Tab-separated table of C-alpha atoms in Angstrom:
chain	number	residue	atom	x	y	z
A	761	UNK	CA	7.229	7.207	-1.062
A	762	UNK	CA	7.543	10.951	-2.497
A	763	UNK	CA	10.508	13.233	-2.035
A	764	UNK	CA	9.893	16.578	-1.377
A	765	UNK	CA	12.838	19.091	-1.542
A	766	UNK	CA	12.523	22.675	-1.409
A	767	UNK	CA	14.957	25.374	0.227
A	768	UNK	CA	17.275	22.756	1.577
A	769	UNK	CA	14.372	20.754	3.147
A	770	UNK	CA	13.671	17.093	2.241
A	771	UNK	CA	10.695	15.423	3.382
A	772	UNK	CA	9.747	11.979	2.740
A	773	UNK	CA	6.113	11.829	2.058
A	774	UNK	CA	3.910	8.759	2.022
A	775	UNK	CA	1.501	8.452	-1.096
A	776	UNK	CA	-1.472	8.752	1.229
A	777	UNK	CA	-0.529	12.152	2.921
A	778	UNK	CA	-1.180	15.554	1.439
A	779	UNK	CA	0.593	18.830	1.839
A	780	UNK	CA	-0.306	22.643	2.559
A	781	UNK	CA	2.340	25.540	2.289
A	782	UNK	CA	3.435	26.801	5.405
A	783	UNK	CA	6.660	29.342	5.859
A	784	UNK	CA	9.441	28.067	3.696
A	785	UNK	CA	8.908	23.904	3.984
A	786	UNK	CA	5.882	21.858	3.135
A	787	UNK	CA	3.914	20.839	6.032
A	788	UNK	CA	2.304	17.559	5.833
A	789	UNK	CA	-0.772	16.952	7.459
A	790	UNK	CA	0.284	13.661	8.666
A	791	UNK	CA	3.580	14.977	9.589
A	792	UNK	CA	4.371	12.666	12.303
A	793	UNK	CA	4.176	9.701	10.111
A	794	UNK	CA	6.225	11.898	7.531
A	795	UNK	CA	8.949	12.941	10.052
A	796	UNK	CA	9.315	9.540	11.123
A	797	UNK	CA	9.354	8.012	7.607
A	798	UNK	CA	12.069	10.746	6.542
A	799	UNK	CA	14.197	9.513	9.846
A	800	UNK	CA	13.896	6.021	8.485
A	801	UNK	CA	14.984	6.992	5.146
A	802	UNK	CA	17.910	8.922	6.399
A	803	UNK	CA	19.423	6.164	8.402
A	804	UNK	CA	18.803	3.837	5.712
A	805	UNK	CA	20.445	5.966	3.075
A	806	UNK	CA	23.201	6.619	5.355
A	807	UNK	CA	23.836	2.591	5.703
A	808	UNK	CA	23.271	1.977	2.350
A	809	UNK	CA	26.349	4.224	1.166
A	810	UNK	CA	28.578	1.154	1.787
A	811	UNK	CA	26.660	-0.845	-0.515
A	812	UNK	CA	25.175	1.362	-3.456
A	813	UNK	CA	25.727	4.908	-4.291
A	814	UNK	CA	23.645	7.525	-2.636
A	815	UNK	CA	24.208	11.467	-3.121
A	816	UNK	CA	25.378	13.257	0.142
A	817	UNK	CA	22.856	15.922	-0.899
A	818	UNK	CA	20.085	13.493	-0.028
A	819	UNK	CA	21.419	12.551	3.321
A	820	UNK	CA	22.346	16.136	4.160
A	821	UNK	CA	18.830	17.291	3.076
A	822	UNK	CA	16.952	14.973	5.091
A	823	UNK	CA	19.143	15.497	8.185
A	824	UNK	CA	18.607	19.257	7.769
A	825	UNK	CA	14.843	18.779	7.428
A	826	UNK	CA	14.711	16.984	10.650
A	827	UNK	CA	17.184	19.331	12.527
A	828	UNK	CA	14.871	22.213	11.686
A	829	UNK	CA	12.243	20.387	13.727
A	830	UNK	CA	14.301	20.487	16.895
A	831	UNK	CA	12.788	23.014	19.560
A	832	UNK	CA	14.708	24.632	22.481
A	833	UNK	CA	14.199	22.042	24.760
A	834	UNK	CA	15.850	19.400	22.529
A	835	UNK	CA	12.730	17.746	21.622
A	836	UNK	CA	11.570	17.627	18.213
A	837	UNK	CA	8.110	19.418	16.997
A	838	UNK	CA	5.037	16.994	16.808
A	839	UNK	CA	2.339	17.710	14.504
A	840	UNK	CA	-0.732	15.466	13.033
A	841	UNK	CA	-1.054	11.987	14.577
A	842	UNK	CA	0.498	8.591	14.445
A	843	UNK	CA	-1.601	6.024	12.457
A	844	UNK	CA	-1.000	3.347	14.674
A	845	UNK	CA	-3.101	4.346	17.652
A	846	UNK	CA	-1.899	1.680	19.830
A	847	UNK	CA	0.997	3.806	20.273
A	848	UNK	CA	-0.808	7.001	21.397
A	849	UNK	CA	-1.184	8.658	24.881
A	850	UNK	CA	-4.705	9.521	23.920
A	851	UNK	CA	-5.734	6.111	23.219
A	852	UNK	CA	-5.661	3.779	26.661
A	853	UNK	CA	-2.610	4.591	28.007
A	854	UNK	CA	-0.443	5.107	24.877
A	855	UNK	CA	2.628	6.972	23.993
A	856	UNK	CA	2.887	10.808	23.917
A	857	UNK	CA	3.573	11.350	20.533
A	858	UNK	CA	6.121	14.031	20.631
A	859	UNK	CA	8.187	11.873	23.136
A	860	UNK	CA	7.912	8.672	20.802
A	861	UNK	CA	8.896	10.937	17.563
A	862	UNK	CA	11.762	12.796	19.396
A	863	UNK	CA	13.298	9.134	20.638
A	864	UNK	CA	12.491	7.818	17.173
A	865	UNK	CA	14.451	10.779	15.545
A	866	UNK	CA	17.485	10.500	17.920
A	867	UNK	CA	17.799	6.890	17.139
A	868	UNK	CA	17.837	7.354	13.376
A	869	UNK	CA	20.435	10.111	13.768
A	870	UNK	CA	22.649	8.034	16.161
A	871	UNK	CA	22.408	5.284	13.402
A	872	UNK	CA	23.353	7.563	10.577
A	873	UNK	CA	26.070	7.442	12.743
A	874	UNK	CA	26.105	10.949	14.217
A	875	UNK	CA	28.493	10.853	17.207
A	876	UNK	CA	26.881	11.340	20.745
A	877	UNK	CA	28.476	14.994	20.991
A	878	UNK	CA	26.975	16.337	17.932
A	879	UNK	CA	24.888	19.498	18.966
A	880	UNK	CA	21.824	18.323	17.625
A	881	UNK	CA	22.177	15.009	19.287
A	882	UNK	CA	23.400	16.370	22.483
A	883	UNK	CA	20.351	18.584	22.848
A	884	UNK	CA	18.006	15.656	21.914
A	885	UNK	CA	19.412	13.478	24.539
A	886	UNK	CA	18.599	16.319	26.828
A	887	UNK	CA	15.056	15.861	25.990
A	888	UNK	CA	15.137	12.049	26.495
A	889	UNK	CA	16.438	12.489	29.923
A	890	UNK	CA	13.692	14.589	30.741
A	891	UNK	CA	11.157	12.086	29.378
A	892	UNK	CA	12.675	9.515	31.880
A	893	UNK	CA	11.672	11.759	34.802
A	894	UNK	CA	7.992	11.132	34.227
A	895	UNK	CA	6.294	9.322	37.040
A	896	UNK	CA	4.596	6.665	34.375
A	897	UNK	CA	6.614	5.958	30.921
A	898	UNK	CA	4.530	3.851	28.658
A	899	UNK	CA	6.316	0.183	28.109
A	900	UNK	CA	6.929	1.021	24.220
A	901	UNK	CA	8.321	4.360	25.084
A	902	UNK	CA	10.751	2.578	27.405
A	903	UNK	CA	12.061	0.227	25.101
A	904	UNK	CA	12.799	3.123	22.493
A	905	UNK	CA	14.539	4.998	25.212
A	906	UNK	CA	16.553	1.985	26.239
A	907	UNK	CA	17.903	1.937	22.436
A	908	UNK	CA	18.497	5.326	22.100
A	909	UNK	CA	20.620	5.538	24.977
A	910	UNK	CA	22.390	2.396	24.214
A	911	UNK	CA	23.354	3.747	21.017
A	912	UNK	CA	24.458	7.041	22.660
A	913	UNK	CA	26.475	5.114	25.070
A	914	UNK	CA	24.626	6.279	28.244
A	915	UNK	CA	24.893	2.733	29.816
A	916	UNK	CA	23.494	3.965	33.188
A	917	UNK	CA	20.223	5.096	31.524
A	918	UNK	CA	20.352	2.037	28.959
A	919	UNK	CA	20.262	-0.368	32.006
A	920	UNK	CA	17.528	1.885	34.153
A	921	UNK	CA	15.009	1.479	31.034
A	922	UNK	CA	15.805	-2.270	30.796
A	923	UNK	CA	15.646	-3.054	34.424
A	924	UNK	CA	12.380	-1.405	34.577
A	925	UNK	CA	11.125	-3.464	31.394
A	926	UNK	CA	12.456	-6.850	33.092
A	927	UNK	CA	10.236	-6.007	35.835
A	928	UNK	CA	7.165	-6.405	33.672
A	929	UNK	CA	8.229	-9.054	31.357
A	930	UNK	CA	6.104	-11.979	30.361
A	931	UNK	CA	7.854	-15.274	30.722
A	932	UNK	CA	6.283	-18.064	28.844
A	933	UNK	CA	6.363	-21.719	29.677
A	934	UNK	CA	8.764	-22.689	26.659
A	935	UNK	CA	11.414	-20.425	27.916
A	936	UNK	CA	10.786	-17.321	25.721
A	937	UNK	CA	10.238	-13.595	26.947
A	938	UNK	CA	8.277	-10.958	25.505
A	939	UNK	CA	6.234	-7.845	26.443
A	940	UNK	CA	2.721	-6.997	25.692
A	941	UNK	CA	0.674	-3.817	26.003
A	942	UNK	CA	-1.820	-3.596	28.649
A	943	UNK	CA	-4.720	-3.028	26.130
A	944	UNK	CA	-5.578	-5.918	23.795
A	945	UNK	CA	-8.594	-6.043	21.280
A	946	UNK	CA	-11.425	-8.125	22.142
A	947	UNK	CA	-11.012	-12.053	21.180
A	948	UNK	CA	-13.546	-12.509	18.635
A	949	UNK	CA	-15.672	-15.697	18.938
A	950	UNK	CA	-16.446	-16.054	15.230
A	951	UNK	CA	-12.721	-16.019	14.653
A	952	UNK	CA	-11.081	-17.794	17.766
A	953	UNK	CA	-7.524	-18.437	16.210
A	954	UNK	CA	-4.983	-15.512	16.693
A	955	UNK	CA	-1.646	-17.126	16.934
A	956	UNK	CA	0.555	-14.113	16.275
A	957	UNK	CA	1.208	-10.936	18.174
A	958	UNK	CA	0.052	-7.568	16.816
A	959	UNK	CA	2.217	-5.314	15.186
A	960	UNK	CA	2.833	-2.782	18.131
A	961	UNK	CA	4.320	-5.802	20.376
A	962	UNK	CA	6.447	-6.923	17.494
A	963	UNK	CA	8.100	-3.555	17.312
A	964	UNK	CA	8.119	-3.241	21.036
A	965	UNK	CA	10.132	-6.731	21.553
A	966	UNK	CA	12.430	-5.647	18.480
A	967	UNK	CA	13.485	-2.512	20.361
A	968	UNK	CA	14.154	-4.195	23.551
A	969	UNK	CA	16.288	-6.699	21.780
A	970	UNK	CA	18.058	-3.847	20.067
A	971	UNK	CA	18.823	-2.429	23.260
A	972	UNK	CA	20.254	-5.465	24.993
A	973	UNK	CA	22.671	-6.031	21.882
A	974	UNK	CA	23.908	-2.702	21.924
A	975	UNK	CA	26.343	-1.272	24.308
A	976	UNK	CA	29.895	-0.052	24.630
A	977	UNK	CA	31.485	-3.350	25.972
A	978	UNK	CA	30.071	-6.840	24.760
A	979	UNK	CA	26.858	-8.039	26.097
A	980	UNK	CA	27.042	-10.213	29.184
A	981	UNK	CA	26.189	-13.812	29.378
A	982	UNK	CA	23.011	-12.844	31.576
A	983	UNK	CA	22.173	-10.376	28.491
A	984	UNK	CA	22.596	-12.807	26.156
A	985	UNK	CA	20.493	-15.381	27.516
A	986	UNK	CA	17.611	-12.939	28.063
A	987	UNK	CA	18.224	-11.928	24.539
A	988	UNK	CA	17.801	-15.566	23.302
A	989	UNK	CA	14.560	-15.753	25.174
A	990	UNK	CA	13.157	-12.871	23.192
A	991	UNK	CA	14.628	-14.388	19.808
A	992	UNK	CA	12.795	-17.293	20.290
A	993	UNK	CA	9.656	-15.385	21.102
A	994	UNK	CA	9.944	-13.291	17.974
A	995	UNK	CA	10.674	-16.131	15.558
A	996	UNK	CA	7.509	-17.686	16.839
A	997	UNK	CA	5.424	-14.625	15.379
A	998	UNK	CA	6.653	-14.585	11.876
A	999	UNK	CA	4.484	-15.335	9.276
A	1000	UNK	CA	5.253	-18.029	6.530
A	1001	UNK	CA	6.844	-15.336	4.284
A	1002	UNK	CA	9.312	-14.585	6.986
A	1003	UNK	CA	7.767	-11.444	8.125
A	1004	UNK	CA	5.241	-9.626	10.395
A	1005	UNK	CA	2.050	-7.599	10.656
A	1006	UNK	CA	3.182	-4.755	8.761
A	1007	UNK	CA	6.221	-3.077	7.104
A	1008	UNK	CA	7.088	-1.107	10.381
A	1009	UNK	CA	7.272	-3.878	12.780
A	1010	UNK	CA	9.259	-6.095	10.235
A	1011	UNK	CA	11.853	-3.778	9.695
A	1012	UNK	CA	12.476	-3.287	13.568
A	1013	UNK	CA	12.249	-7.110	14.273
A	1014	UNK	CA	14.540	-8.095	11.235
A	1015	UNK	CA	17.157	-5.426	12.267
A	1016	UNK	CA	17.183	-6.644	15.968
A	1017	UNK	CA	17.240	-10.566	14.923
A	1018	UNK	CA	20.217	-9.649	12.329
A	1019	UNK	CA	22.108	-8.023	15.150
A	1020	UNK	CA	21.708	-10.943	17.818
A	1021	UNK	CA	22.791	-12.972	14.884
A	1022	UNK	CA	25.935	-10.919	14.282
A	1023	UNK	CA	26.883	-11.129	17.799
A	1024	UNK	CA	26.281	-14.865	18.312
A	1025	UNK	CA	28.054	-15.726	15.110
A	1026	UNK	CA	30.280	-18.827	15.486
A	1027	UNK	CA	33.164	-19.392	13.084
A	1028	UNK	CA	32.863	-23.026	13.732
A	1029	UNK	CA	30.448	-23.250	11.163
A	1030	UNK	CA	26.497	-24.699	11.007
A	1031	UNK	CA	25.894	-28.436	10.691
A	1032	UNK	CA	22.295	-29.150	11.410
A	1033	UNK	CA	20.082	-32.035	9.767
A	1034	UNK	CA	16.400	-32.612	9.908
A	1035	UNK	CA	14.740	-35.785	9.084
A	1036	UNK	CA	10.907	-35.465	8.773
A	1037	UNK	CA	8.618	-38.818	8.910
A	1038	UNK	CA	5.377	-39.892	8.865
A	1039	UNK	CA	4.912	-43.335	10.671
A	1040	UNK	CA	7.724	-45.654	9.422
A	1041	UNK	CA	7.850	-43.357	6.005
A	1042	UNK	CA	10.782	-40.867	5.824
A	1043	UNK	CA	9.326	-37.786	3.681
A	1044	UNK	CA	12.678	-35.780	3.504
A	1045	UNK	CA	15.927	-35.058	4.984
A	1046	UNK	CA	17.203	-31.614	5.242
A	1047	UNK	CA	20.793	-30.659	5.760
A	1048	UNK	CA	21.911	-27.030	6.717
A	1049	UNK	CA	25.393	-25.991	6.549
A	1050	UNK	CA	27.105	-22.832	6.189
A	1051	UNK	CA	26.970	-23.065	2.333
A	1052	UNK	CA	22.973	-23.152	2.338
A	1053	UNK	CA	22.205	-21.531	5.893
A	1054	UNK	CA	20.247	-18.690	3.955
A	1055	UNK	CA	18.332	-20.909	1.843
A	1056	UNK	CA	14.780	-21.645	2.682
A	1057	UNK	CA	13.964	-25.292	2.268
A	1058	UNK	CA	10.473	-26.610	2.045
A	1059	UNK	CA	8.473	-29.799	2.363
A	1060	UNK	CA	4.429	-30.371	1.505
A	1061	UNK	CA	2.949	-32.567	4.061
A	1062	UNK	CA	0.965	-35.052	1.983
A	1063	UNK	CA	-2.351	-35.347	4.266
A	1064	UNK	CA	-3.578	-32.787	6.960
A	1065	UNK	CA	-4.458	-33.263	9.674
A	1066	UNK	CA	-1.989	-36.294	10.094
A	1067	UNK	CA	0.766	-37.219	12.621
A	1068	UNK	CA	4.286	-36.298	11.480
A	1069	UNK	CA	7.572	-36.196	13.490
A	1070	UNK	CA	10.701	-34.098	13.054
A	1071	UNK	CA	14.009	-35.449	14.510
A	1072	UNK	CA	16.750	-32.593	14.589
A	1073	UNK	CA	20.375	-32.544	15.430
A	1074	UNK	CA	21.852	-29.052	15.635
A	1075	UNK	CA	20.338	-25.585	15.760
A	1076	UNK	CA	17.936	-24.451	13.082
A	1077	UNK	CA	14.933	-22.489	12.746
A	1078	UNK	CA	11.937	-24.792	11.619
A	1079	UNK	CA	8.196	-23.605	10.979
A	1080	UNK	CA	4.900	-25.224	9.660
A	1081	UNK	CA	2.416	-23.119	7.686
A	1082	UNK	CA	-1.336	-23.973	7.299
A	1083	UNK	CA	-3.932	-22.367	5.173
A	1084	UNK	CA	-7.412	-22.922	5.224
A	1085	UNK	CA	-10.646	-21.459	4.259
A	1086	UNK	CA	-13.211	-20.189	6.932
A	1087	UNK	CA	-17.156	-19.656	6.289
A	1088	UNK	CA	-18.069	-15.827	6.126
A	1089	UNK	CA	-19.175	-14.844	9.693
A	1090	UNK	CA	-19.336	-11.480	11.195
A	1091	UNK	CA	-20.833	-11.995	14.847
A	1092	UNK	CA	-18.267	-9.799	16.490
A	1093	UNK	CA	-16.523	-8.048	13.699
A	1094	UNK	CA	-15.021	-4.556	14.518
A	1095	UNK	CA	-15.974	-3.174	11.443
A	1096	UNK	CA	-19.506	-2.735	9.603
A	1097	UNK	CA	-19.203	-3.328	5.796
A	1098	UNK	CA	-21.899	-3.286	3.441
A	1099	UNK	CA	-21.419	-3.709	-0.476
A	1100	UNK	CA	-23.873	-3.612	-3.129
A	1101	UNK	CA	-23.967	-3.328	-6.965
A	1102	UNK	CA	-25.668	-0.675	-8.783
A	1103	UNK	CA	-27.881	-1.641	-10.486
A	1104	UNK	CA	-28.850	-4.274	-7.929
A	1105	UNK	CA	-30.725	-6.412	-10.566
A	1106	UNK	CA	-30.026	-7.362	-14.063
A	1107	UNK	CA	-32.034	-4.267	-15.511
A	1108	UNK	CA	-30.956	-3.583	-19.413
A	1109	UNK	CA	-28.261	-4.678	-21.437
A	1110	UNK	CA	-25.824	-2.328	-20.135
A	1111	UNK	CA	-25.779	-4.432	-16.571
A	1112	UNK	CA	-24.196	-7.109	-18.587
A	1113	UNK	CA	-20.958	-5.405	-19.049
A	1114	UNK	CA	-20.584	-2.677	-16.794
A	1115	UNK	CA	-21.933	-1.819	-13.043
A	1116	UNK	CA	-20.784	0.357	-9.953
A	1117	UNK	CA	-19.644	-1.512	-6.847
A	1118	UNK	CA	-20.950	0.499	-3.841
A	1119	UNK	CA	-19.559	0.361	-0.295
A	1120	UNK	CA	-19.925	1.615	3.120
A	1121	UNK	CA	-17.629	1.206	5.957
A	1122	UNK	CA	-17.742	2.113	9.868
A	1123	UNK	CA	-15.604	1.202	12.681
A	1124	UNK	CA	-17.807	-0.489	15.704
A	1125	UNK	CA	-14.754	-2.108	17.625
A	1126	UNK	CA	-13.883	-1.244	21.182
A	1127	UNK	CA	-11.499	2.019	20.196
A	1128	UNK	CA	-12.574	5.262	19.417
A	1129	UNK	CA	-11.194	5.041	15.942
A	1130	UNK	CA	-9.259	2.416	13.853
A	1131	UNK	CA	-5.949	2.656	12.602
A	1132	UNK	CA	-5.016	3.185	9.187
A	1133	UNK	CA	-7.531	0.785	7.462
A	1134	UNK	CA	-7.377	-0.927	4.053
A	1135	UNK	CA	-10.560	-2.189	2.041
A	1136	UNK	CA	-9.491	-4.772	-0.552
A	1137	UNK	CA	-12.102	-5.559	-3.129
A	1138	UNK	CA	-11.406	-8.382	-5.393
A	1139	UNK	CA	-12.682	-8.244	-9.033
A	1140	UNK	CA	-15.023	-10.925	-10.326
A	1141	UNK	CA	-13.626	-13.383	-12.933
A	1142	UNK	CA	-13.713	-11.511	-16.156
A	1143	UNK	CA	-14.245	-7.942	-14.976
A	1144	UNK	CA	-11.541	-5.096	-14.630
A	1145	UNK	CA	-11.974	-1.846	-12.600
A	1146	UNK	CA	-12.386	1.154	-14.711
A	1147	UNK	CA	-9.379	3.552	-13.799
A	1148	UNK	CA	-11.146	6.699	-14.541
A	1149	UNK	CA	-13.900	6.008	-11.916
A	1150	UNK	CA	-11.124	5.304	-9.116
A	1151	UNK	CA	-9.342	8.511	-9.859
A	1152	UNK	CA	-12.211	10.506	-9.056
A	1153	UNK	CA	-11.721	9.429	-5.418
A	1154	UNK	CA	-9.889	12.064	-3.061
A	1155	UNK	CA	-8.293	12.374	0.419
A	1156	UNK	CA	-8.801	10.883	2.673
A	1157	UNK	CA	-9.843	7.728	0.589
A	1158	UNK	CA	-6.569	6.774	-1.493
A	1159	UNK	CA	-7.113	4.369	-3.989
A	1160	UNK	CA	-4.711	1.718	-5.801
A	1161	UNK	CA	-5.708	-0.677	-8.619
A	1162	UNK	CA	-4.609	-3.534	-10.254
A	1163	UNK	CA	-6.423	-5.938	-12.979
A	1164	UNK	CA	-7.510	-8.225	-10.294
A	1165	UNK	CA	-8.306	-5.943	-7.067
A	1166	UNK	CA	-8.733	-2.413	-5.939
A	1167	UNK	CA	-7.267	-1.120	-2.524
A	1168	UNK	CA	-8.602	1.902	-0.620
A	1169	UNK	CA	-6.539	3.343	2.154
A	1170	UNK	CA	-8.427	4.955	4.846
A	1171	UNK	CA	-6.806	7.223	7.277
A	1172	UNK	CA	-8.840	5.976	10.110
A	1173	UNK	CA	-12.454	4.616	10.259
A	1174	UNK	CA	-15.165	5.728	12.858
A	1175	UNK	CA	-18.405	4.832	14.007
A	1176	UNK	CA	-19.796	7.077	11.119
A	1177	UNK	CA	-20.108	5.370	7.833
A	1178	UNK	CA	-17.737	6.462	4.806
A	1179	UNK	CA	-18.980	5.577	1.488
A	1180	UNK	CA	-17.049	5.165	-1.948
A	1181	UNK	CA	-18.076	3.491	-5.020
A	1182	UNK	CA	-16.214	2.635	-8.455
A	1183	UNK	CA	-17.290	1.190	-11.813
A	1184	UNK	CA	-16.109	-2.073	-13.395
A	1185	UNK	CA	-16.309	-3.288	-16.716
A	1186	UNK	CA	-16.371	-7.032	-18.439
A	1187	UNK	CA	-12.903	-7.982	-20.269
A	1188	UNK	CA	-13.939	-11.335	-20.591
A	1189	UNK	CA	-17.411	-13.178	-20.700
A	1190	UNK	CA	-17.361	-15.990	-17.845
A	1191	UNK	CA	-19.822	-18.446	-17.381
A	1192	UNK	CA	-20.879	-19.934	-13.835
A	1193	UNK	CA	-19.630	-16.784	-12.242
A	1194	UNK	CA	-18.754	-17.109	-8.557
A	1195	UNK	CA	-19.103	-14.172	-5.772
A	1196	UNK	CA	-16.056	-11.956	-5.266
A	1197	UNK	CA	-14.422	-11.153	-1.660
A	1198	UNK	CA	-14.453	-7.612	-0.161
A	1199	UNK	CA	-12.349	-7.319	3.063
A	1200	UNK	CA	-11.837	-4.162	5.357
A	1201	UNK	CA	-8.931	-4.777	7.851
A	1202	UNK	CA	-6.875	-2.667	10.318
A	1203	UNK	CA	-3.134	-2.404	9.062
A	1204	UNK	CA	-1.707	-2.652	12.393
A	1205	UNK	CA	-4.334	-4.890	14.225
A	1206	UNK	CA	-4.805	-7.416	11.569
A	1207	UNK	CA	-7.273	-9.346	13.478
A	1208	UNK	CA	-9.549	-6.840	13.347
A	1209	UNK	CA	-11.206	-7.204	9.943
A	1210	UNK	CA	-14.808	-7.748	8.567
A	1211	UNK	CA	-15.733	-9.448	4.810
A	1212	UNK	CA	-18.617	-9.261	2.595
A	1213	UNK	CA	-19.197	-10.576	-0.878
A	1214	UNK	CA	-20.689	-9.346	-4.101
A	1215	UNK	CA	-21.560	-10.749	-7.573
A	1216	UNK	CA	-22.502	-9.317	-10.848
A	1217	UNK	CA	-26.292	-8.047	-11.306
A	1218	UNK	CA	-26.628	-10.299	-14.158
A	1219	UNK	CA	-25.079	-13.456	-12.696
A	1220	UNK	CA	-27.872	-14.448	-10.612
A	1221	UNK	CA	-30.642	-11.836	-11.401
A	1222	UNK	CA	-29.843	-10.321	-7.800
A	1223	UNK	CA	-26.790	-8.793	-6.312
């Protein structure tokens, strides 16, 4: 994350963006993301002031940089594009960039918090009320609007958005409630297990939960019941590390879950017990109380597959995580990934110690383009990337490397191939060298990926 501050302007620029000069402030070619990121950092800095020292200048400069983007109608100027095209109006009925950005910036200003009668916020709310007059409002934008109106204390507008959302809610057999996009990626036949919701839907449900939990008075019992059903769905989507698909959806979901926990906290304390057994054998017993409620407690399962039973008293969150390997198959892969070494065969002494890895990537999925995509190239045992060759790559392919892997951040991938290469060198000779994995995946639609393998030219005589 890079901070640009000139002439009382402060923009938060992601490392994969680049700038050009325009008038008195830098304009970012991925400026929708940058304005959004600036808004996020603004509210984060403002909230963190009670815990850590944050210079007022940083907060004021960020706020000024956003307010300078406000137009006469109260909306905020939009340029560039969102990297998650599941949220765009152009892609299968997605969200209008300016409406979504204006709503997000308004939310951030209210969370600083600026009062609803602040001139910038007042004008922004006029913009948002005009947005609600549209015949069709995308479901994601409705969730954003509901939360913005909730923060502004406009309970009638908040309820209007929530009522329209509840009409299209998906009610599951287990009692949970969630919302889905109308469009979903095609289910892959070579990778049939897709147990977690995509990033856009996590974010969507997080905003609905925030809107339900935010109002002038305490939420009603009916609202708390609905919120509990959303919480049940959101917790089921968490990965074993406690997060979700991306940093963006994780932040929204955890904020919503934290707010729900704050409103439903009981002073009576926690007293829950879990007994995990296999047949007649008790494997472990967990006890959760107020002293260790934030502690993650784990138990390895000795045999998989196997039959296990958990007996629970009280209210806790319990999750099982299974990790497994799958064979390399690409029948329905939405990316085409080709990897080879240069040279391809073991020619000359130099090929033993250094060679190039060349790749080409194209998108073959249902959409016109992918979201931001990441190519991860794992290193062969004993080999490291030559950093000078990686630094030769320029926008829009932004590389990052460690000793064990190289990452390329691609703004988008189309059906035309993007090619790039870099050099690796042998650090330690290794016998019986095994192939290394290369993977390209959509940052927001993580089920969209492709994999390939490569090996050293001199390990088998053929790459």
